[in-house]
Amino acid sequence: MKYCRFQLNGQPHYGLVESVSGVEKITRLLPRSPQAAAGEMEDLPSKRMDHILLANAALLPPVQPSKIVCVGRNYREHADELGHEIPTEPLIFLKPPSSLLAPGGIIRRPGISEQTDYEGELGVVISKTCYELSPEEDVRPYILGYTCVNDFTARDLQNKDDQWTRAKGFDTFCPVGPVVTDEIDPWAGVPVETTVNGILRQQGNTRDFIFALDIVIRYISNVMTLLPGDLIATGTPKGVGPVKAGDVVEVRVEGVGTLKNRIEDRS
Ligand code: MG
C-alpha cells in the first residue's frame, strides 16, 4: 500500500496512491491517518473520490511524527568522505518536527550558515509503540512504511557546534515524501539517489548500511519509546555537497518516488 497526505478544499487528508494506466493518482480518501491505525493499513475502509494526479496534488509531509530520529554515518564511504572513523554502534541524533517540509516546498537557507548540504536518505515510518525491543524480536511489524528524506544540514555549524541541534534543526531542513509505501524491502537492497539540478550526486543502496534497520530500530528503542508515525532517517550515502539559492534537489528512493525541493535564502 502507498499513501500520501495532501490538501483538498483547504483540509488535510490522507489519500491512497495507486498506479492508474501507469500514472500515479490519489484514488481514495483514508478515514484517518494510517499511523493512527497502528500498522493495519490494509484494513482501513476508504472513501471514493475524483482521482487526482499525484504530481498535481497539494502534497503535505506524509508523516506527523512526535520526533525524527536520524542515524549519522551509516554508509562506510560517507564516513570516509567526511574523514570520520567507522562507528562501532549507531550514532543517533534528533531533528525537531518543526523542521518538516512538504514535497515541493522551499528549503530556506539561514544567513548564519555559509555551507548548507543535501543528504538524501531512506526514511522509515513507525507503525506502533516500540520500546526496549529484545535482540530476538522482529522489527518488521513496527514498520508502517518507507519514504524519502532530505536530512538537510548546515555543515559549517555542524562542524562548529558540539551538538548538532542547530545545524540539523532549522525550519524546512527536513523535506519528506512524496508518499509512504510498504512495498519495498531495504534488507534486500533499495537504491537511494540524489540529484542537484538534474546532475547525479549521490548513488547508494540500503544493502550497504553499516547498521541494518533491525539493529537501528532496536538500538533506538532501547533509548526512547518510538511512537506511531515517528520518522527515522537512516543515514546518507557518499556524495553530500553544498547547495545554494536557486538549486533544486531531488532525493529518489526506488519504489517510493522522488522528493523534490528548491533552495532559497531566507529573506
Ligand atoms: Mg544524515
PDB file of C-alpha atoms and ligand atoms in Angstrom:
ATOM      1  CA  MET A   1       0.000   0.000   0.000  1.00  0.00           C
ATOM      2  CA  LYS A   2       1.122   3.522  -0.854  1.00  0.00           C
ATOM      3  CA  TYR A   3      -0.336   6.712   0.623  1.00  0.00           C
ATOM      4  CA  CYS A   4       0.240  10.460   0.728  1.00  0.00           C
ATOM      5  CA  ARG A   5      -1.067  13.400   2.742  1.00  0.00           C
ATOM      6  CA  PHE A   6      -2.484  16.362   0.848  1.00  0.00           C
ATOM      7  CA  GLN A   7      -4.722  19.422   0.958  1.00  0.00           C
ATOM      8  CA  LEU A   8      -8.183  19.153  -0.548  1.00  0.00           C
ATOM      9  CA  ASN A   9     -10.615  22.080  -0.276  1.00  0.00           C
ATOM     10  CA  GLY A  10      -8.403  23.607   2.398  1.00  0.00           C
ATOM     11  CA  GLN A  11      -8.393  20.477   4.573  1.00  0.00           C
ATOM     12  CA  PRO A  12      -5.567  17.977   5.129  1.00  0.00           C
ATOM     13  CA  HIS A  13      -6.338  14.381   4.138  1.00  0.00           C
ATOM     14  CA  TYR A  14      -4.540  11.087   3.793  1.00  0.00           C
ATOM     15  CA  GLY A  15      -5.035   9.520   0.367  1.00  0.00           C
ATOM     16  CA  LEU A  16      -4.401   6.134  -1.180  1.00  0.00           C
ATOM     17  CA  VAL A  17      -1.960   6.315  -4.109  1.00  0.00           C
ATOM     18  CA  GLU A  18      -2.363   3.855  -6.954  1.00  0.00           C
ATOM     19  CA  SER A  19      -0.983   3.466 -10.426  1.00  0.00           C
ATOM     20  CA  VAL A  20      -3.767   4.023 -12.974  1.00  0.00           C
ATOM     21  CA  SER A  21      -2.674   3.251 -16.541  1.00  0.00           C
ATOM     22  CA  GLY A  22       0.934   3.744 -15.454  1.00  0.00           C
ATOM     23  CA  VAL A  23       0.317   7.138 -13.805  1.00  0.00           C
ATOM     24  CA  GLU A  24       0.281   7.633 -10.027  1.00  0.00           C
ATOM     25  CA  LYS A  25      -3.029   9.022  -8.793  1.00  0.00           C
ATOM     26  CA  ILE A  26      -4.722   9.624  -5.461  1.00  0.00           C
ATOM     27  CA  THR A  27      -7.752   7.370  -5.777  1.00  0.00           C
ATOM     28  CA  ARG A  28      -9.352   7.154  -2.322  1.00  0.00           C
ATOM     29  CA  LEU A  29      -9.530   9.173   0.880  1.00  0.00           C
ATOM     30  CA  LEU A  30      -8.389   7.361   4.005  1.00  0.00           C
ATOM     31  CA  PRO A  31     -10.687   7.937   7.006  1.00  0.00           C
ATOM     32  CA  ARG A  32      -7.812   8.627   9.370  1.00  0.00           C
ATOM     33  CA  SER A  33      -4.063   8.734   9.453  1.00  0.00           C
ATOM     34  CA  PRO A  34      -2.508   5.318   8.696  1.00  0.00           C
ATOM     35  CA  GLN A  35      -0.191   5.907  11.645  1.00  0.00           C
ATOM     36  CA  ALA A  36      -3.272   6.003  13.935  1.00  0.00           C
ATOM     37  CA  ALA A  37      -4.323   2.629  12.520  1.00  0.00           C
ATOM     38  CA  ALA A  38      -1.244   1.080  14.190  1.00  0.00           C
ATOM     39  CA  GLY A  39       0.044  -0.852  11.239  1.00  0.00           C
ATOM     40  CA  GLU A  40      -3.299  -2.067   9.929  1.00  0.00           C
ATOM     41  CA  MET A  41      -3.038  -0.168   6.686  1.00  0.00           C
ATOM     42  CA  GLU A  42      -4.728  -2.819   4.592  1.00  0.00           C
ATOM     43  CA  ASP A  43      -7.832  -2.873   6.780  1.00  0.00           C
ATOM     44  CA  LEU A  44      -8.707   0.814   6.605  1.00  0.00           C
ATOM     45  CA  PRO A  45     -12.076   1.484   4.990  1.00  0.00           C
ATOM     46  CA  SER A  46     -11.620   4.246   2.441  1.00  0.00           C
ATOM     47  CA  LYS A  47     -13.858   6.660   0.561  1.00  0.00           C
ATOM     48  CA  ARG A  48     -14.133   7.136  -3.185  1.00  0.00           C
ATOM     49  CA  MET A  49     -13.024  10.470  -4.611  1.00  0.00           C
ATOM     50  CA  ASP A  50     -12.394  12.027  -8.000  1.00  0.00           C
ATOM     51  CA  HIS A  51      -8.897  10.887  -8.902  1.00  0.00           C
ATOM     52  CA  ILE A  52      -6.119  13.489  -8.605  1.00  0.00           C
ATOM     53  CA  LEU A  53      -2.752  13.132 -10.307  1.00  0.00           C
ATOM     54  CA  LEU A  54      -0.160  12.733  -7.563  1.00  0.00           C
ATOM     55  CA  ALA A  55       2.034  15.178  -9.498  1.00  0.00           C
ATOM     56  CA  ASN A  56      -0.732  17.838  -9.318  1.00  0.00           C
ATOM     57  CA  ALA A  57      -1.755  17.339  -5.674  1.00  0.00           C
ATOM     58  CA  ALA A  58      -1.062  19.919  -2.945  1.00  0.00           C
ATOM     59  CA  LEU A  59       1.127  17.498  -1.007  1.00  0.00           C
ATOM     60  CA  LEU A  60       1.914  17.759   2.692  1.00  0.00           C
ATOM     61  CA  PRO A  61       4.602  15.830   4.577  1.00  0.00           C
ATOM     62  CA  PRO A  62       3.168  12.261   4.687  1.00  0.00           C
ATOM     63  CA  VAL A  63       4.161  11.860   8.347  1.00  0.00           C
ATOM     64  CA  GLN A  64       3.194  13.593  11.604  1.00  0.00           C
ATOM     65  CA  PRO A  65       5.946  12.336  13.905  1.00  0.00           C
ATOM     66  CA  SER A  66       6.417  13.079  17.597  1.00  0.00           C
ATOM     67  CA  LYS A  67      10.128  13.027  16.764  1.00  0.00           C
ATOM     68  CA  ILE A  68      12.548  12.487  13.906  1.00  0.00           C
ATOM     69  CA  VAL A  69      15.470  10.237  14.796  1.00  0.00           C
ATOM     70  CA  CYS A  70      18.434  10.300  12.429  1.00  0.00           C
ATOM     71  CA  VAL A  71      21.344   7.920  12.038  1.00  0.00           C
ATOM     72  CA  GLY A  72      24.707   9.528  11.258  1.00  0.00           C
ATOM     73  CA  ARG A  73      27.477   7.820   9.264  1.00  0.00           C
ATOM     74  CA  ASN A  74      25.578   4.675   8.305  1.00  0.00           C
ATOM     75  CA  TYR A  75      27.378   4.224   4.975  1.00  0.00           C
ATOM     76  CA  ARG A  76      31.105   3.452   5.089  1.00  0.00           C
ATOM     77  CA  GLU A  77      32.046   5.615   2.103  1.00  0.00           C
ATOM     78  CA  HIS A  78      30.188   8.630   3.532  1.00  0.00           C
ATOM     79  CA  ALA A  79      32.025   8.312   6.878  1.00  0.00           C
ATOM     80  CA  ASP A  80      35.263   8.193   4.849  1.00  0.00           C
ATOM     81  CA  GLU A  81      34.438  11.297   2.805  1.00  0.00           C
ATOM     82  CA  LEU A  82      33.865  13.355   5.964  1.00  0.00           C
ATOM     83  CA  GLY A  83      37.057  11.926   7.489  1.00  0.00           C
ATOM     84  CA  HIS A  84      35.284  10.056  10.297  1.00  0.00           C
ATOM     85  CA  GLU A  85      36.031   6.672  11.838  1.00  0.00           C
ATOM     86  CA  ILE A  86      33.563   3.867  11.045  1.00  0.00           C
ATOM     87  CA  PRO A  87      31.250   3.873  14.077  1.00  0.00           C
ATOM     88  CA  THR A  88      31.072   0.738  16.239  1.00  0.00           C
ATOM     89  CA  GLU A  89      27.461   1.404  17.262  1.00  0.00           C
ATOM     90  CA  PRO A  90      24.744   3.554  15.647  1.00  0.00           C
ATOM     91  CA  LEU A  91      25.223   7.296  16.059  1.00  0.00           C
ATOM     92  CA  ILE A  92      21.825   8.923  16.545  1.00  0.00           C
ATOM     93  CA  PHE A  93      20.559  12.497  16.777  1.00  0.00           C
ATOM     94  CA  LEU A  94      17.194  14.287  16.533  1.00  0.00           C
ATOM     95  CA  LYS A  95      15.620  16.769  14.172  1.00  0.00           C
ATOM     96  CA  PRO A  96      12.578  18.665  15.503  1.00  0.00           C
ATOM     97  CA  PRO A  97       9.170  18.063  13.860  1.00  0.00           C
ATOM     98  CA  SER A  98       9.133  21.822  13.132  1.00  0.00           C
ATOM     99  CA  SER A  99      11.846  21.179  10.516  1.00  0.00           C
ATOM    100  CA  LEU A 100       9.446  19.102   8.344  1.00  0.00           C
ATOM    101  CA  LEU A 101       8.849  20.325   4.809  1.00  0.00           C
ATOM    102  CA  ALA A 102       6.383  19.110   2.189  1.00  0.00           C
ATOM    103  CA  PRO A 103       7.395  17.710  -1.193  1.00  0.00           C
ATOM    104  CA  GLY A 104       7.794  20.706  -3.481  1.00  0.00           C
ATOM    105  CA  GLY A 105       8.309  23.062  -0.520  1.00  0.00           C
ATOM    106  CA  ILE A 106      11.147  25.574  -0.432  1.00  0.00           C
ATOM    107  CA  ILE A 107      14.182  24.914   1.769  1.00  0.00           C
ATOM    108  CA  ARG A 108      15.199  28.247   3.302  1.00  0.00           C
ATOM    109  CA  ARG A 109      18.913  28.697   3.972  1.00  0.00           C
ATOM    110  CA  PRO A 110      19.600  30.739   7.107  1.00  0.00           C
ATOM    111  CA  GLY A 111      22.016  33.639   6.619  1.00  0.00           C
ATOM    112  CA  ILE A 112      24.077  32.435   9.588  1.00  0.00           C
ATOM    113  CA  SER A 113      25.318  29.416   7.608  1.00  0.00           C
ATOM    114  CA  GLU A 114      27.799  29.561   4.738  1.00  0.00           C
ATOM    115  CA  GLN A 115      27.509  25.895   3.761  1.00  0.00           C
ATOM    116  CA  THR A 116      24.228  24.012   3.589  1.00  0.00           C
ATOM    117  CA  ASP A 117      24.347  20.426   2.293  1.00  0.00           C
ATOM    118  CA  TYR A 118      21.725  17.992   0.995  1.00  0.00           C
ATOM    119  CA  GLU A 119      21.684  14.438   2.416  1.00  0.00           C
ATOM    120  CA  GLY A 120      19.392  12.024   0.579  1.00  0.00           C
ATOM    121  CA  GLU A 121      18.159   9.188   2.808  1.00  0.00           C
ATOM    122  CA  LEU A 122      15.661   6.373   3.178  1.00  0.00           C
ATOM    123  CA  GLY A 123      13.039   7.259   5.815  1.00  0.00           C
ATOM    124  CA  VAL A 124      11.310   4.656   7.987  1.00  0.00           C
ATOM    125  CA  VAL A 125       7.857   5.349   9.490  1.00  0.00           C
ATOM    126  CA  ILE A 126       6.991   3.568  12.747  1.00  0.00           C
ATOM    127  CA  SER A 127       3.638   1.748  12.938  1.00  0.00           C
ATOM    128  CA  LYS A 128       3.161   1.040  16.634  1.00  0.00           C
ATOM    129  CA  THR A 129       4.654   1.859  20.000  1.00  0.00           C
ATOM    130  CA  CYS A 130       8.069   0.340  20.277  1.00  0.00           C
ATOM    131  CA  TYR A 131      10.215   0.240  23.426  1.00  0.00           C
ATOM    132  CA  GLU A 132      13.072  -1.980  24.588  1.00  0.00           C
ATOM    133  CA  LEU A 133      12.928  -4.443  21.713  1.00  0.00           C
ATOM    134  CA  SER A 134      14.897  -7.586  22.543  1.00  0.00           C
ATOM    135  CA  PRO A 135      17.649  -8.864  20.229  1.00  0.00           C
ATOM    136  CA  GLU A 136      15.368 -11.693  19.046  1.00  0.00           C
ATOM    137  CA  GLU A 137      12.320  -9.556  18.291  1.00  0.00           C
ATOM    138  CA  ASP A 138      11.390  -8.972  14.638  1.00  0.00           C
ATOM    139  CA  VAL A 139      11.323  -5.227  13.881  1.00  0.00           C
ATOM    140  CA  ARG A 140       9.213  -5.504  10.711  1.00  0.00           C
ATOM    141  CA  PRO A 141       5.806  -5.357  12.484  1.00  0.00           C
ATOM    142  CA  TYR A 142       6.903  -1.973  13.887  1.00  0.00           C
ATOM    143  CA  ILE A 143       7.448  -0.501  10.410  1.00  0.00           C
ATOM    144  CA  LEU A 144       4.468   1.175   8.732  1.00  0.00           C
ATOM    145  CA  GLY A 145       6.372   2.022   5.572  1.00  0.00           C
ATOM    146  CA  TYR A 146       9.176   3.890   3.883  1.00  0.00           C
ATOM    147  CA  THR A 147       9.663   7.337   2.372  1.00  0.00           C
ATOM    148  CA  CYS A 148      12.364   9.736   1.098  1.00  0.00           C
ATOM    149  CA  VAL A 149      14.066  12.195   3.451  1.00  0.00           C
ATOM    150  CA  ASN A 150      16.490  15.038   2.807  1.00  0.00           C
ATOM    151  CA  ASP A 151      18.462  15.437   6.067  1.00  0.00           C
ATOM    152  CA  PHE A 152      19.392  18.996   5.138  1.00  0.00           C
ATOM    153  CA  THR A 153      22.372  20.243   7.153  1.00  0.00           C
ATOM    154  CA  ALA A 154      24.229  23.481   7.878  1.00  0.00           C
ATOM    155  CA  ARG A 155      27.624  21.756   7.592  1.00  0.00           C
ATOM    156  CA  ASP A 156      29.690  24.654   8.917  1.00  0.00           C
ATOM    157  CA  LEU A 157      27.502  24.873  12.027  1.00  0.00           C
ATOM    158  CA  GLN A 158      27.653  21.085  12.459  1.00  0.00           C
ATOM    159  CA  ASN A 159      31.455  21.303  12.462  1.00  0.00           C
ATOM    160  CA  LYS A 160      31.419  24.267  14.837  1.00  0.00           C
ATOM    161  CA  ASP A 161      28.860  23.059  17.424  1.00  0.00           C
ATOM    162  CA  ASP A 162      29.414  20.027  19.670  1.00  0.00           C
ATOM    163  CA  GLN A 163      25.667  19.330  19.484  1.00  0.00           C
ATOM    164  CA  TRP A 164      24.003  19.203  16.054  1.00  0.00           C
ATOM    165  CA  THR A 165      20.638  20.598  17.126  1.00  0.00           C
ATOM    166  CA  ARG A 166      21.189  23.900  15.359  1.00  0.00           C
ATOM    167  CA  ALA A 167      22.885  22.512  12.229  1.00  0.00           C
ATOM    168  CA  LYS A 168      20.140  19.957  11.646  1.00  0.00           C
ATOM    169  CA  GLY A 169      17.153  21.720  13.145  1.00  0.00           C
ATOM    170  CA  PHE A 170      16.302  24.825  11.131  1.00  0.00           C
ATOM    171  CA  ASP A 171      12.732  25.076   9.850  1.00  0.00           C
ATOM    172  CA  THR A 172      12.430  23.462   6.373  1.00  0.00           C
ATOM    173  CA  PHE A 173      15.565  21.285   6.945  1.00  0.00           C
ATOM    174  CA  CYS A 174      13.584  18.022   6.817  1.00  0.00           C
ATOM    175  CA  PRO A 175      11.792  17.568   3.474  1.00  0.00           C
ATOM    176  CA  VAL A 176       9.872  14.246   3.480  1.00  0.00           C
ATOM    177  CA  GLY A 177       7.758  12.394   0.920  1.00  0.00           C
ATOM    178  CA  PRO A 178       6.138  12.295  -1.546  1.00  0.00           C
ATOM    179  CA  VAL A 179       4.495   9.073  -0.295  1.00  0.00           C
ATOM    180  CA  VAL A 180       4.853   6.320   2.310  1.00  0.00           C
ATOM    181  CA  THR A 181       4.905   2.768   0.977  1.00  0.00           C
ATOM    182  CA  ASP A 182       5.351  -0.700   2.457  1.00  0.00           C
ATOM    183  CA  GLU A 183       6.143  -2.198  -0.929  1.00  0.00           C
ATOM    184  CA  ILE A 184       9.965  -2.092  -0.749  1.00  0.00           C
ATOM    185  CA  ASP A 185      12.468  -4.206   1.182  1.00  0.00           C
ATOM    186  CA  PRO A 186      15.548  -2.292   2.420  1.00  0.00           C
ATOM    187  CA  TRP A 187      17.142  -5.541   3.654  1.00  0.00           C
ATOM    188  CA  ALA A 188      17.170  -6.805   0.072  1.00  0.00           C
ATOM    189  CA  GLY A 189      18.710  -3.533  -1.186  1.00  0.00           C
ATOM    190  CA  VAL A 190      16.975  -0.348  -2.346  1.00  0.00           C
ATOM    191  CA  PRO A 191      18.750   2.321  -4.441  1.00  0.00           C
ATOM    192  CA  VAL A 192      18.888   5.815  -2.871  1.00  0.00           C
ATOM    193  CA  GLU A 193      19.927   8.624  -5.226  1.00  0.00           C
ATOM    194  CA  THR A 194      20.203  12.396  -5.049  1.00  0.00           C
ATOM    195  CA  THR A 195      20.440  14.843  -7.920  1.00  0.00           C
ATOM    196  CA  VAL A 196      21.131  18.577  -7.851  1.00  0.00           C
ATOM    197  CA  ASN A 197      19.790  20.498 -10.844  1.00  0.00           C
ATOM    198  CA  GLY A 198      19.389  17.162 -12.607  1.00  0.00           C
ATOM    199  CA  ILE A 199      23.018  16.034 -12.045  1.00  0.00           C
ATOM    200  CA  LEU A 200      23.521  12.794 -10.104  1.00  0.00           C
ATOM    201  CA  ARG A 201      25.407  13.459  -6.842  1.00  0.00           C
ATOM    202  CA  GLN A 202      24.623  10.502  -4.582  1.00  0.00           C
ATOM    203  CA  GLN A 203      24.080   6.894  -5.532  1.00  0.00           C
ATOM    204  CA  GLY A 204      23.793   4.449  -2.646  1.00  0.00           C
ATOM    205  CA  ASN A 205      22.000   1.258  -1.774  1.00  0.00           C
ATOM    206  CA  THR A 206      20.480   0.277   1.556  1.00  0.00           C
ATOM    207  CA  ARG A 207      22.286  -3.056   1.389  1.00  0.00           C
ATOM    208  CA  ASP A 208      25.452  -1.056   2.198  1.00  0.00           C
ATOM    209  CA  PHE A 209      24.176   0.192   5.571  1.00  0.00           C
ATOM    210  CA  ILE A 210      26.796  -0.267   8.295  1.00  0.00           C
ATOM    211  CA  PHE A 211      23.898  -0.947  10.684  1.00  0.00           C
ATOM    212  CA  ALA A 212      20.876  -2.725   9.202  1.00  0.00           C
ATOM    213  CA  LEU A 213      17.391  -1.467  10.055  1.00  0.00           C
ATOM    214  CA  ASP A 214      16.757  -4.113  12.708  1.00  0.00           C
ATOM    215  CA  ILE A 215      19.901  -3.052  14.572  1.00  0.00           C
ATOM    216  CA  VAL A 216      18.989   0.644  14.218  1.00  0.00           C
ATOM    217  CA  ILE A 217      15.372   0.283  15.390  1.00  0.00           C
ATOM    218  CA  ARG A 218      16.304  -1.995  18.279  1.00  0.00           C
ATOM    219  CA  TYR A 219      19.072   0.407  19.323  1.00  0.00           C
ATOM    220  CA  ILE A 220      16.788   3.472  19.287  1.00  0.00           C
ATOM    221  CA  SER A 221      14.002   1.582  21.089  1.00  0.00           C
ATOM    222  CA  ASN A 222      16.376   0.864  23.935  1.00  0.00           C
ATOM    223  CA  VAL A 223      16.943   4.611  24.341  1.00  0.00           C
ATOM    224  CA  MET A 224      13.461   6.062  23.808  1.00  0.00           C
ATOM    225  CA  THR A 225       9.905   4.981  23.083  1.00  0.00           C
ATOM    226  CA  LEU A 226       9.150   5.152  19.374  1.00  0.00           C
ATOM    227  CA  LEU A 227       5.538   6.171  18.744  1.00  0.00           C
ATOM    228  CA  PRO A 228       3.283   5.526  15.729  1.00  0.00           C
ATOM    229  CA  GLY A 229       4.263   7.951  12.968  1.00  0.00           C
ATOM    230  CA  ASP A 230       7.775   8.599  14.244  1.00  0.00           C
ATOM    231  CA  LEU A 231      10.289   9.003  11.450  1.00  0.00           C
ATOM    232  CA  ILE A 232      13.780   7.511  11.273  1.00  0.00           C
ATOM    233  CA  ALA A 233      16.256   8.900   8.728  1.00  0.00           C
ATOM    234  CA  THR A 234      18.648   6.043   8.105  1.00  0.00           C
ATOM    235  CA  GLY A 235      21.828   7.853   7.013  1.00  0.00           C
ATOM    236  CA  THR A 236      23.162   9.216   3.757  1.00  0.00           C
ATOM    237  CA  PRO A 237      25.447   7.647   1.127  1.00  0.00           C
ATOM    238  CA  LYS A 238      28.630   9.335  -0.067  1.00  0.00           C
ATOM    239  CA  GLY A 239      28.426  12.381  -2.296  1.00  0.00           C
ATOM    240  CA  VAL A 240      26.987  15.014   0.051  1.00  0.00           C
ATOM    241  CA  GLY A 241      27.680  18.566  -1.004  1.00  0.00           C
ATOM    242  CA  PRO A 242      26.628  22.191  -0.747  1.00  0.00           C
ATOM    243  CA  VAL A 243      23.710  23.853  -2.486  1.00  0.00           C
ATOM    244  CA  LYS A 244      22.792  27.499  -2.911  1.00  0.00           C
ATOM    245  CA  ALA A 245      19.704  29.562  -3.652  1.00  0.00           C
ATOM    246  CA  GLY A 246      18.043  28.511  -6.898  1.00  0.00           C
ATOM    247  CA  ASP A 247      19.314  24.925  -6.800  1.00  0.00           C
ATOM    248  CA  VAL A 248      16.819  22.063  -6.996  1.00  0.00           C
ATOM    249  CA  VAL A 249      17.498  18.882  -5.001  1.00  0.00           C
ATOM    250  CA  GLU A 250      15.750  15.600  -5.791  1.00  0.00           C
ATOM    251  CA  VAL A 251      16.020  12.576  -3.497  1.00  0.00           C
ATOM    252  CA  ARG A 252      14.853   9.366  -5.146  1.00  0.00           C
ATOM    253  CA  VAL A 253      14.266   6.074  -3.370  1.00  0.00           C
ATOM    254  CA  GLU A 254      13.385   3.304  -5.802  1.00  0.00           C
ATOM    255  CA  GLY A 255       9.818   2.135  -5.244  1.00  0.00           C
ATOM    256  CA  VAL A 256       8.930   5.260  -3.224  1.00  0.00           C
ATOM    257  CA  GLY A 257       9.326   8.113  -5.687  1.00  0.00           C
ATOM    258  CA  THR A 258      11.101  11.450  -5.932  1.00  0.00           C
ATOM    259  CA  LEU A 259      11.204  14.167  -3.269  1.00  0.00           C
ATOM    260  CA  LYS A 260      11.896  17.480  -4.994  1.00  0.00           C
ATOM    261  CA  ASN A 261      12.657  20.786  -3.244  1.00  0.00           C
ATOM    262  CA  ARG A 262      14.149  24.113  -4.323  1.00  0.00           C
ATOM    263  CA  ILE A 263      16.588  26.092  -2.179  1.00  0.00           C
ATOM    264  CA  GLU A 264      16.164  29.790  -1.408  1.00  0.00           C
ATOM    265  CA  ASP A 265      17.829  32.171   1.022  1.00  0.00           C
ATOM    266  CA  ARG A 266      15.769  33.326   3.974  1.00  0.00           C
ATOM    267  CA  SER A 267      14.694  36.867   3.334  1.00  0.00           C
TER     268      SER A 267
HETATM  269 MG    MG B   1      22.001  12.392   7.544  1.00  0.00          MG
END
